[in-house]
mmCIF file of C-alpha atoms and ligand atoms in Angstrom:
data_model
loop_
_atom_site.group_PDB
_atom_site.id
_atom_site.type_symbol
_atom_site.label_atom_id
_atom_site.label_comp_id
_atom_site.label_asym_id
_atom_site.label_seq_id
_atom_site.Cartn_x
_atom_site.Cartn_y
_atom_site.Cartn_z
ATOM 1 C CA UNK A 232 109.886 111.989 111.092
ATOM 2 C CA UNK A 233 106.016 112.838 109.882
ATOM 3 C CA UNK A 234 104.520 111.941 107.323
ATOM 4 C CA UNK A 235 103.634 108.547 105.116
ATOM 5 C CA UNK A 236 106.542 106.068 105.667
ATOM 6 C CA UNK A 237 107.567 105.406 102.279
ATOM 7 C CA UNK A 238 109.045 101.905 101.421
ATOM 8 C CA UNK A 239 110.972 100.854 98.168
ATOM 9 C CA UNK A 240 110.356 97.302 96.567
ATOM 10 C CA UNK A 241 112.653 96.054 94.173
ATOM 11 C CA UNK A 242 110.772 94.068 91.551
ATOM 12 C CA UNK A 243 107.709 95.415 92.925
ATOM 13 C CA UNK A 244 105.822 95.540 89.101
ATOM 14 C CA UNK A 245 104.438 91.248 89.764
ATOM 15 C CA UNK A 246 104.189 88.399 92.059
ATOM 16 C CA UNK A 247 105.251 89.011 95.529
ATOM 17 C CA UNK A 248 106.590 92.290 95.119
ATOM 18 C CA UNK A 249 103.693 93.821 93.572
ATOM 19 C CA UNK A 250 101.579 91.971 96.398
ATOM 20 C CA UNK A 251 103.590 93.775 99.285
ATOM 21 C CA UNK A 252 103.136 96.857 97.086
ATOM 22 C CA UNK A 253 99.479 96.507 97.494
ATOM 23 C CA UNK A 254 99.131 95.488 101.595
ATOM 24 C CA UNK A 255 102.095 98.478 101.924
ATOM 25 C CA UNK A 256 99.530 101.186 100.482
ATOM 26 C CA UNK A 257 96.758 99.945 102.253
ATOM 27 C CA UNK A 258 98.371 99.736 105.599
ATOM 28 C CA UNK A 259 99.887 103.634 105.049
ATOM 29 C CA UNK A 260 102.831 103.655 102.858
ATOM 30 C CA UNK A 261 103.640 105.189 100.103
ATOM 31 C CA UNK A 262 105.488 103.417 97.556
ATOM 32 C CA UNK A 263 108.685 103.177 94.898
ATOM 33 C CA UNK A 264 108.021 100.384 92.679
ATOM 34 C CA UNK A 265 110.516 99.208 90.542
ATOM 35 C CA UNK A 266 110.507 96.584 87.616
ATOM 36 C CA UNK A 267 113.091 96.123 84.481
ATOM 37 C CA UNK A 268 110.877 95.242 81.453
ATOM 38 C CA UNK A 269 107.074 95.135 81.835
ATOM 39 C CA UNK A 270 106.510 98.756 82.327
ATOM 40 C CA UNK A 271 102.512 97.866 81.648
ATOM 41 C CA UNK A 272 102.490 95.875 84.958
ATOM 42 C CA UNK A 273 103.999 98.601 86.686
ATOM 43 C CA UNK A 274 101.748 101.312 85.293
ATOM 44 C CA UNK A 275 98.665 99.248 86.216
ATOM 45 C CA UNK A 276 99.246 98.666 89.748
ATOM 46 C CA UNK A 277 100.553 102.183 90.242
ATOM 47 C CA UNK A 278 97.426 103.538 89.171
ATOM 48 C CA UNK A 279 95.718 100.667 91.648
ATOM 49 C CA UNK A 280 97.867 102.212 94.392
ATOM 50 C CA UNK A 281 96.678 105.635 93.660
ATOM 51 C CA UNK A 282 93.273 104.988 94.301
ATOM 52 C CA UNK A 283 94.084 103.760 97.474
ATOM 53 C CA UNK A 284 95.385 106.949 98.362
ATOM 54 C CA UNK A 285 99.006 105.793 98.491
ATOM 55 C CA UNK A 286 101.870 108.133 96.723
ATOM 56 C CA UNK A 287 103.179 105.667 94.253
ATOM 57 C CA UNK A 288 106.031 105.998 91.650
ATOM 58 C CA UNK A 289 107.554 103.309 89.438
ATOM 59 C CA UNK A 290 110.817 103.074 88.223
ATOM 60 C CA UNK A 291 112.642 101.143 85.761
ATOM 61 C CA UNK A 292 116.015 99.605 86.435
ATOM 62 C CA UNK A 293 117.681 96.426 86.180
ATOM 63 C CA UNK A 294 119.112 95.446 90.243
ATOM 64 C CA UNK A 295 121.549 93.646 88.289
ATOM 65 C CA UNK A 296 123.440 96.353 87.216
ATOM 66 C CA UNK A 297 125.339 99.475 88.968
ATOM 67 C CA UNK A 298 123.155 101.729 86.314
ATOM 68 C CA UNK A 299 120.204 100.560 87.283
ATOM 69 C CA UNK A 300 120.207 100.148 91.184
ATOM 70 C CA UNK A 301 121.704 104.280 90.731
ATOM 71 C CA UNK A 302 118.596 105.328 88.751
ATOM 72 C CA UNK A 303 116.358 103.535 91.527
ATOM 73 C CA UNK A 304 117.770 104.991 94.099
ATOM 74 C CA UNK A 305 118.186 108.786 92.220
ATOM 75 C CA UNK A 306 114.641 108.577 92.072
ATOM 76 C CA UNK A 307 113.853 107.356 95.476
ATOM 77 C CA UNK A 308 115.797 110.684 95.760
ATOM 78 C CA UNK A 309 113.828 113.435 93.458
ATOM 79 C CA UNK A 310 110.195 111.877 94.304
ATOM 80 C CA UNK A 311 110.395 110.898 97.927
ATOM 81 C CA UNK A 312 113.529 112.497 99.753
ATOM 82 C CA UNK A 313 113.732 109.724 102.617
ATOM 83 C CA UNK A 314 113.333 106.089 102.976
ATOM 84 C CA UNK A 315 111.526 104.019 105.805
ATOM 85 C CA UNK A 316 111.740 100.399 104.448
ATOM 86 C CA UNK A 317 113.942 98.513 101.762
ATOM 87 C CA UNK A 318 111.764 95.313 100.110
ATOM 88 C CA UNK A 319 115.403 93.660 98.462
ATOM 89 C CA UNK A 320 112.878 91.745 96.231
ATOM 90 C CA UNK A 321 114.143 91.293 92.438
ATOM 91 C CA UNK A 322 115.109 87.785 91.583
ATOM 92 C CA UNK A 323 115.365 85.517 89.541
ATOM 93 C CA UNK A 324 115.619 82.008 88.084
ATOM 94 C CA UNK A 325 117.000 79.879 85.135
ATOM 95 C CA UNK A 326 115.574 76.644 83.279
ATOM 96 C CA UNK A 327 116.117 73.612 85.198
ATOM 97 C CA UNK A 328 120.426 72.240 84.850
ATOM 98 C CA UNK A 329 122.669 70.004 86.557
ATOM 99 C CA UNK A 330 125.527 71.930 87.660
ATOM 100 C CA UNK A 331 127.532 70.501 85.381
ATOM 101 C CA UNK A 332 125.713 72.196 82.691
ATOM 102 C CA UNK A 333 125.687 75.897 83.958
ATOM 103 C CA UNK A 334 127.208 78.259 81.397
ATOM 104 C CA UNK A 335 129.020 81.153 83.275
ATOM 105 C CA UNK A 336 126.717 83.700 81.797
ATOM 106 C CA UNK A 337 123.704 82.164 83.520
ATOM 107 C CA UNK A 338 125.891 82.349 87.031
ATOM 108 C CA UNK A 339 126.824 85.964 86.447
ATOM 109 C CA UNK A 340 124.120 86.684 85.407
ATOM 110 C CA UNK A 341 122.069 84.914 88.898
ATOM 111 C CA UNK A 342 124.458 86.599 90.850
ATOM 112 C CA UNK A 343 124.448 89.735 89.734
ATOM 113 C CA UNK A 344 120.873 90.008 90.033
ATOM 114 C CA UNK A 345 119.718 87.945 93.255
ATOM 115 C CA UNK A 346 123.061 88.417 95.860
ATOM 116 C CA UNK A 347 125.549 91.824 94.551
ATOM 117 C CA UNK A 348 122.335 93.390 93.282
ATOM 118 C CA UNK A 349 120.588 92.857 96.485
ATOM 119 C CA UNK A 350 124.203 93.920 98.584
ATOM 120 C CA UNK A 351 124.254 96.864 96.627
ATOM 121 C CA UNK A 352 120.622 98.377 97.065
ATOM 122 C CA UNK A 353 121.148 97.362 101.153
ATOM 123 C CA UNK A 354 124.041 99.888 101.083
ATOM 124 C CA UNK A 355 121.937 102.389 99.387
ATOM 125 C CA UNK A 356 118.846 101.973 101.740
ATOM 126 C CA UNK A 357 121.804 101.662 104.968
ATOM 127 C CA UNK A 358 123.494 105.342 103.556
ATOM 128 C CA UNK A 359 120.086 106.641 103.875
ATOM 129 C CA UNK A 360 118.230 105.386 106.759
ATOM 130 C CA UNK A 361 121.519 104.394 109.123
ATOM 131 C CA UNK A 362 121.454 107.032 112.277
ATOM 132 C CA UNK A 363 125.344 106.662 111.926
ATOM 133 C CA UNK A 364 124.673 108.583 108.710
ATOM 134 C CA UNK A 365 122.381 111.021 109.594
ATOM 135 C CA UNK A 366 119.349 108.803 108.869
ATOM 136 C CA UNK A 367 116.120 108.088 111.077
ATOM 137 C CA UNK A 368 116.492 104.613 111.323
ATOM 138 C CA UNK A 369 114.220 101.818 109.401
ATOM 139 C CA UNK A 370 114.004 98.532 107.944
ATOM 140 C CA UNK A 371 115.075 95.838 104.995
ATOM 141 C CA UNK A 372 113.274 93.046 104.419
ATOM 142 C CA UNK A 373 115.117 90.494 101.989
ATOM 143 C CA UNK A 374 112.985 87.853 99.829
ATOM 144 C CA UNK A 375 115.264 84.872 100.252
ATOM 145 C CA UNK A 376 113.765 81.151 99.644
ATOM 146 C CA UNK A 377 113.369 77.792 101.410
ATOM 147 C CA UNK A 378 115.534 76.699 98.560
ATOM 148 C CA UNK A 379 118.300 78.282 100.610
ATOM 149 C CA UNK A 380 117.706 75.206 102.934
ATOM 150 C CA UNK A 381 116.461 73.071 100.334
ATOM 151 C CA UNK A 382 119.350 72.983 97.858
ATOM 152 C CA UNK A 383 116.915 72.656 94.712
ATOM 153 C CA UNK A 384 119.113 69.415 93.168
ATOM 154 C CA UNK A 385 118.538 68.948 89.382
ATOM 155 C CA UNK A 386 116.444 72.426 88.980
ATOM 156 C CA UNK A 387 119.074 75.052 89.769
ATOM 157 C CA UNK A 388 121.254 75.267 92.737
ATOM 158 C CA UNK A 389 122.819 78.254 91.208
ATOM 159 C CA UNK A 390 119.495 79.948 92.610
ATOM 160 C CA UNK A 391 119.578 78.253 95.816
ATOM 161 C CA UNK A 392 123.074 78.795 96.488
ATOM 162 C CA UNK A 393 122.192 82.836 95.620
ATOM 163 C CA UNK A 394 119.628 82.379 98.297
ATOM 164 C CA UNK A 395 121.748 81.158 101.240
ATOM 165 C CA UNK A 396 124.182 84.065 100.318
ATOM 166 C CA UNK A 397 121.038 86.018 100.882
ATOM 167 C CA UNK A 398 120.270 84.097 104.240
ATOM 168 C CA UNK A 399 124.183 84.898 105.638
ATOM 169 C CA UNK A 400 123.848 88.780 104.727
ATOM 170 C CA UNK A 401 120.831 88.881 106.227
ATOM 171 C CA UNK A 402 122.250 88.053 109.607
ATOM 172 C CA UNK A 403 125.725 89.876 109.271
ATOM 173 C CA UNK A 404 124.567 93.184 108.000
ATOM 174 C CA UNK A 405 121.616 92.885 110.803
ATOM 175 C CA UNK A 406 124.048 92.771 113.643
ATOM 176 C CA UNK A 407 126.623 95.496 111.799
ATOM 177 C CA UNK A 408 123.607 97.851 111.633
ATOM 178 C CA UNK A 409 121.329 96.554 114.649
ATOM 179 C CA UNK A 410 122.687 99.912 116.885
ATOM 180 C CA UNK A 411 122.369 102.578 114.437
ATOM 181 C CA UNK A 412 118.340 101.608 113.654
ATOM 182 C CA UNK A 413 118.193 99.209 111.333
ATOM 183 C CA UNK A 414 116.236 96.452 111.254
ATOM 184 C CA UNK A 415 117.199 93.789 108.678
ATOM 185 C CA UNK A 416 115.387 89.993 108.064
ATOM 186 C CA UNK A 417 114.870 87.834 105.855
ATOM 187 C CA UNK A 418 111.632 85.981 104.289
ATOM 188 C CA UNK A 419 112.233 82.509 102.671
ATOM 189 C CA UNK A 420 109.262 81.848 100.501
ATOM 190 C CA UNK A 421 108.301 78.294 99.850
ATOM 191 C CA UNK A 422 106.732 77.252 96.521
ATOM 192 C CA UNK A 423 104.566 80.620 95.437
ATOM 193 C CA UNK A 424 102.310 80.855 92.580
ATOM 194 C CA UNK A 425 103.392 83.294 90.809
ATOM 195 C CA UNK A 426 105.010 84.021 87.411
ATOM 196 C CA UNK A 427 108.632 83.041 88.666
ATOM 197 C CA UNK A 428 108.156 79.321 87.789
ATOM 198 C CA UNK A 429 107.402 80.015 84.223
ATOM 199 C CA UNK A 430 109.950 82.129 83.830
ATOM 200 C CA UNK A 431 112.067 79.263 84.317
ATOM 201 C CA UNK A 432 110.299 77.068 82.247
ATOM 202 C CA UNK A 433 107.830 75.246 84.242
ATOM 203 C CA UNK A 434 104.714 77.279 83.950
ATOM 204 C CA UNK A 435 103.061 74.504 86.580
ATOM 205 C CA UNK A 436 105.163 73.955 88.949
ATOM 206 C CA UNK A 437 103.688 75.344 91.844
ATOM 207 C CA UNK A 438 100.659 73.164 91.252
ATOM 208 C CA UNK A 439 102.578 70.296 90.376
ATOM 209 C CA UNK A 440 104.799 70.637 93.924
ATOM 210 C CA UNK A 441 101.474 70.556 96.134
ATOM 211 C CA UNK A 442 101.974 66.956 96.991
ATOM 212 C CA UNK A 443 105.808 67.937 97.864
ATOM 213 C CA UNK A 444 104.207 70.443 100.359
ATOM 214 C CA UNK A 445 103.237 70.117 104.157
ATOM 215 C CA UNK A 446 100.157 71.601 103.434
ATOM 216 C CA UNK A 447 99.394 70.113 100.244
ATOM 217 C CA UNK A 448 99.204 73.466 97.884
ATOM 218 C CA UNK A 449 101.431 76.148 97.028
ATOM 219 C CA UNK A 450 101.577 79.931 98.831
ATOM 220 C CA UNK A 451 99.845 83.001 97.716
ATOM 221 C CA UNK A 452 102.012 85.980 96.909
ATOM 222 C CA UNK A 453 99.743 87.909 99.664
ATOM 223 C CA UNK A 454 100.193 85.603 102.376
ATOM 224 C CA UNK A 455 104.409 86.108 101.768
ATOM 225 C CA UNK A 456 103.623 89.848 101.359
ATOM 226 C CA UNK A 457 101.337 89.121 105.085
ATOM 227 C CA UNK A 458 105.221 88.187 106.854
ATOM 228 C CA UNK A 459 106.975 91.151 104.562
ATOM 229 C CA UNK A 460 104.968 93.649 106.347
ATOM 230 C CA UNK A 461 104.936 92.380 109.550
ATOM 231 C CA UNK A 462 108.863 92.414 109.221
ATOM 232 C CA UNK A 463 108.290 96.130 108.199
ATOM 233 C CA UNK A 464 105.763 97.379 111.404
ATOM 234 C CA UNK A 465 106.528 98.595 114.331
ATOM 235 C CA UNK A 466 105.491 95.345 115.874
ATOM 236 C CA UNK A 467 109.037 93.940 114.665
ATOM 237 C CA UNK A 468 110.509 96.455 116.849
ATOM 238 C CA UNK A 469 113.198 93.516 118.850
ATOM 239 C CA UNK A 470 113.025 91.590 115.339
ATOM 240 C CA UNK A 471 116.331 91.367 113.384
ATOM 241 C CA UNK A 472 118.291 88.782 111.681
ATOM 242 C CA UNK A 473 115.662 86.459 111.812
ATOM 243 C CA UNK A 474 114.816 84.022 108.577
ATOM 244 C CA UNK A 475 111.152 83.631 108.472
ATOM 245 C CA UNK A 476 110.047 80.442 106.523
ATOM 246 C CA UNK A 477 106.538 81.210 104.695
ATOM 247 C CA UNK A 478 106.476 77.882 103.049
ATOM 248 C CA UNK A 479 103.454 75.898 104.173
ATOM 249 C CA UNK A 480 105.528 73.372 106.823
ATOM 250 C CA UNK A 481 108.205 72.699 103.828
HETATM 251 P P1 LIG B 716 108.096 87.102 89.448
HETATM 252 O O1 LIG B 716 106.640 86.837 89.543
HETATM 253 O O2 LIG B 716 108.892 86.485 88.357
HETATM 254 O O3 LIG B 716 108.312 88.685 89.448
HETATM 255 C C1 LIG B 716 109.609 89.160 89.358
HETATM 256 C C2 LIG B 716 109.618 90.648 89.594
HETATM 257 O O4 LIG B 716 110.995 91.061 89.666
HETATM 258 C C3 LIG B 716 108.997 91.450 88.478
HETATM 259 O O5 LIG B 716 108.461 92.621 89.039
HETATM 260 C C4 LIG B 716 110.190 91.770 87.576
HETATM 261 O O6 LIG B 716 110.032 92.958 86.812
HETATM 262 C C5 LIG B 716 111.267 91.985 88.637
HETATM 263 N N1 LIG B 716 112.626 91.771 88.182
HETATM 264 C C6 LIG B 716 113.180 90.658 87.630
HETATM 265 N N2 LIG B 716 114.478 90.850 87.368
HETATM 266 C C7 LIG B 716 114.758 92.120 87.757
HETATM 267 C C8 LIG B 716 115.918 92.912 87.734
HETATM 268 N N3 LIG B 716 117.073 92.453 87.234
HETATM 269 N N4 LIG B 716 115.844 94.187 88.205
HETATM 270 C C9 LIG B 716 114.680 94.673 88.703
HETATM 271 N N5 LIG B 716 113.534 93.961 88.749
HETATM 272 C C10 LIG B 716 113.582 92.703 88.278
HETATM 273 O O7 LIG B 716 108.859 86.653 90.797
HETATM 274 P P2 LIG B 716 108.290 86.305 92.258
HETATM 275 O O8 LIG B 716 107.889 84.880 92.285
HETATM 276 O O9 LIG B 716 107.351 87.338 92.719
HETATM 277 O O10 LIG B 716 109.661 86.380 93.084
HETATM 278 C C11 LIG B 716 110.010 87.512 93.847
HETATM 279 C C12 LIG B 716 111.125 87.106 94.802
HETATM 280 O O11 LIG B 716 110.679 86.004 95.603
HETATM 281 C C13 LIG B 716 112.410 86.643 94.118
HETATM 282 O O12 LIG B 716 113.529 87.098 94.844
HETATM 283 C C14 LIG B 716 112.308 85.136 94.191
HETATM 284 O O13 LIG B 716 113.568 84.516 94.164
HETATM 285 C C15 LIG B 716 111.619 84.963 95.538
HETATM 286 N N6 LIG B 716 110.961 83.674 95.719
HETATM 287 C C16 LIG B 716 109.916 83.306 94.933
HETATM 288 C C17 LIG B 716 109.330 82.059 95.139
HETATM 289 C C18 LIG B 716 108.165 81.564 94.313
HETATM 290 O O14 LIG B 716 107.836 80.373 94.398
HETATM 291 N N7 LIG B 716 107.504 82.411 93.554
HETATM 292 C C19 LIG B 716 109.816 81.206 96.135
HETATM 293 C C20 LIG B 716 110.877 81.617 96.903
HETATM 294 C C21 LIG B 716 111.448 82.856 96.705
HETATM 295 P P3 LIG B 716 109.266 92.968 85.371
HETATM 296 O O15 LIG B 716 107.777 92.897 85.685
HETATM 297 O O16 LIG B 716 109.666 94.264 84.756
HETATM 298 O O17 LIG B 716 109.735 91.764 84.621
#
């Protein structure tokens, strides 16, 4: 196929998914971003993208819900008409619990978003790029976390446990797709700065973790978005399955 690849990030409006956004457009892509609430943020860095050249469209749509993922992917649809690369980015966290104290609207809710959500936008992207189905082939890149590994104890294992879900469908749908061109890895983020960590209540955590890190200070959305793309390029060609820490030795 000709033409600018065109690559889909979920939760593409901040943080790491608006940084891939960015290094996608400059590197040739043009771009579906989607977000749920701050339509501002999305706005803004569309109109960044545009002067860059890149075809960019934003859409609004919660991954968490069956509504949502089908309005992503309807306009994936009316304003692009193929798909090159799935970014399975949307996630999210809760304020810090023991298990014991989980309420089973805050797992539902976790797992709707961060593991069925992310399930359910891989079959979309699969009907559409799979070679079994008519497609050209392509790529997913799931944002998991090194909390998969890591277990976060006392903050919320809910999320980590959603992230080694993310880790195991990462290498079983790689291998059920590998033959019909379809790359599919995994990137587990170590502590980012970003807005995430507020979101959950502790605005300054990433700064207060440096000391917890290897390298002694927390990642940069663009050097996660750096391992995103590579996943994405051509020079990933024999990569698949593969979980690739970006975490700063933790
Ligand atoms: P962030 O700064 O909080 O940004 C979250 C993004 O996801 C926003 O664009 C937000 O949209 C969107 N979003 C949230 N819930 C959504 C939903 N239900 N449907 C669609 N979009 C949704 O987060 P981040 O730190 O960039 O995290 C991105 C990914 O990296 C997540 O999967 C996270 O688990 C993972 N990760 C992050 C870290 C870290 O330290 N930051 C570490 C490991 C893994 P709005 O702008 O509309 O709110």
């Amino acid at each position: 196929m000709t033409g600018r690849p065109v690559v889909l990030i979920t939760g593409g409006s901040r943080g790491i998914g608006a940084a891939v956004a960015r290094k996608a457009a400059s590197q040739g892509w043009d771009v579906l971003v989607n977000y749920v609430a701050q339509e501002e943020a999305a706005r803004s860095l569309a109109t960044e993208l545009h002067a860059t050249g890149a075809r960019t469209e934003i859409i609004k749509g919660d991954t968490g819900s069956e509504e949502g993922i089908a309005a992503i992917f309807a306009a994936l649809d009316q304003h692009f008409g193929r798909l090159d690369a799935l970014v399975n980015n949307a996630g999210v966290v809760d304020h810090a619990e023991r298990v014991e104290d989980f309420s089973r609207a805050r797992l539902d809710r976790m797992f709707a978003i961060n593991v069925i959500g992310k399930i359910r936008c891989a079959a979309e992207a699969v009907r559409r790029m799979s070679t079994a189905h008519g497609g050209q082939g392509g790529s997913i890149v799931n944002i998991s976390s090194m909390a998969a590994v890591l277990g976060s104890p006392g903050q919320y294992v809910d999320y980590a446990a959603s992230k080694g879900a993310i880790d195991t469908f990462t290498v079983g749908l790689s291998k059920e797709v590998a033959a019909e061109g379809i790359r599919v890895n995994a990137v587990r983020p170590g502590i980012i700065d970003t807005d995430i960590h507020a979101s959950g209540g502790i605005p300054d955590r990433a700064i207060a973790m440096a000391s917890a890190i290897p390298m002694r200070r927390p990642g940069l959305a663009g050097e996660v978005a750096d391992a995103v793309l590579y996943l994405m390029s051509s020079q990933a060609s024999y990569v698949t399955g593969a979980l690739l820490n970006v975490s700063g030795g933790r």
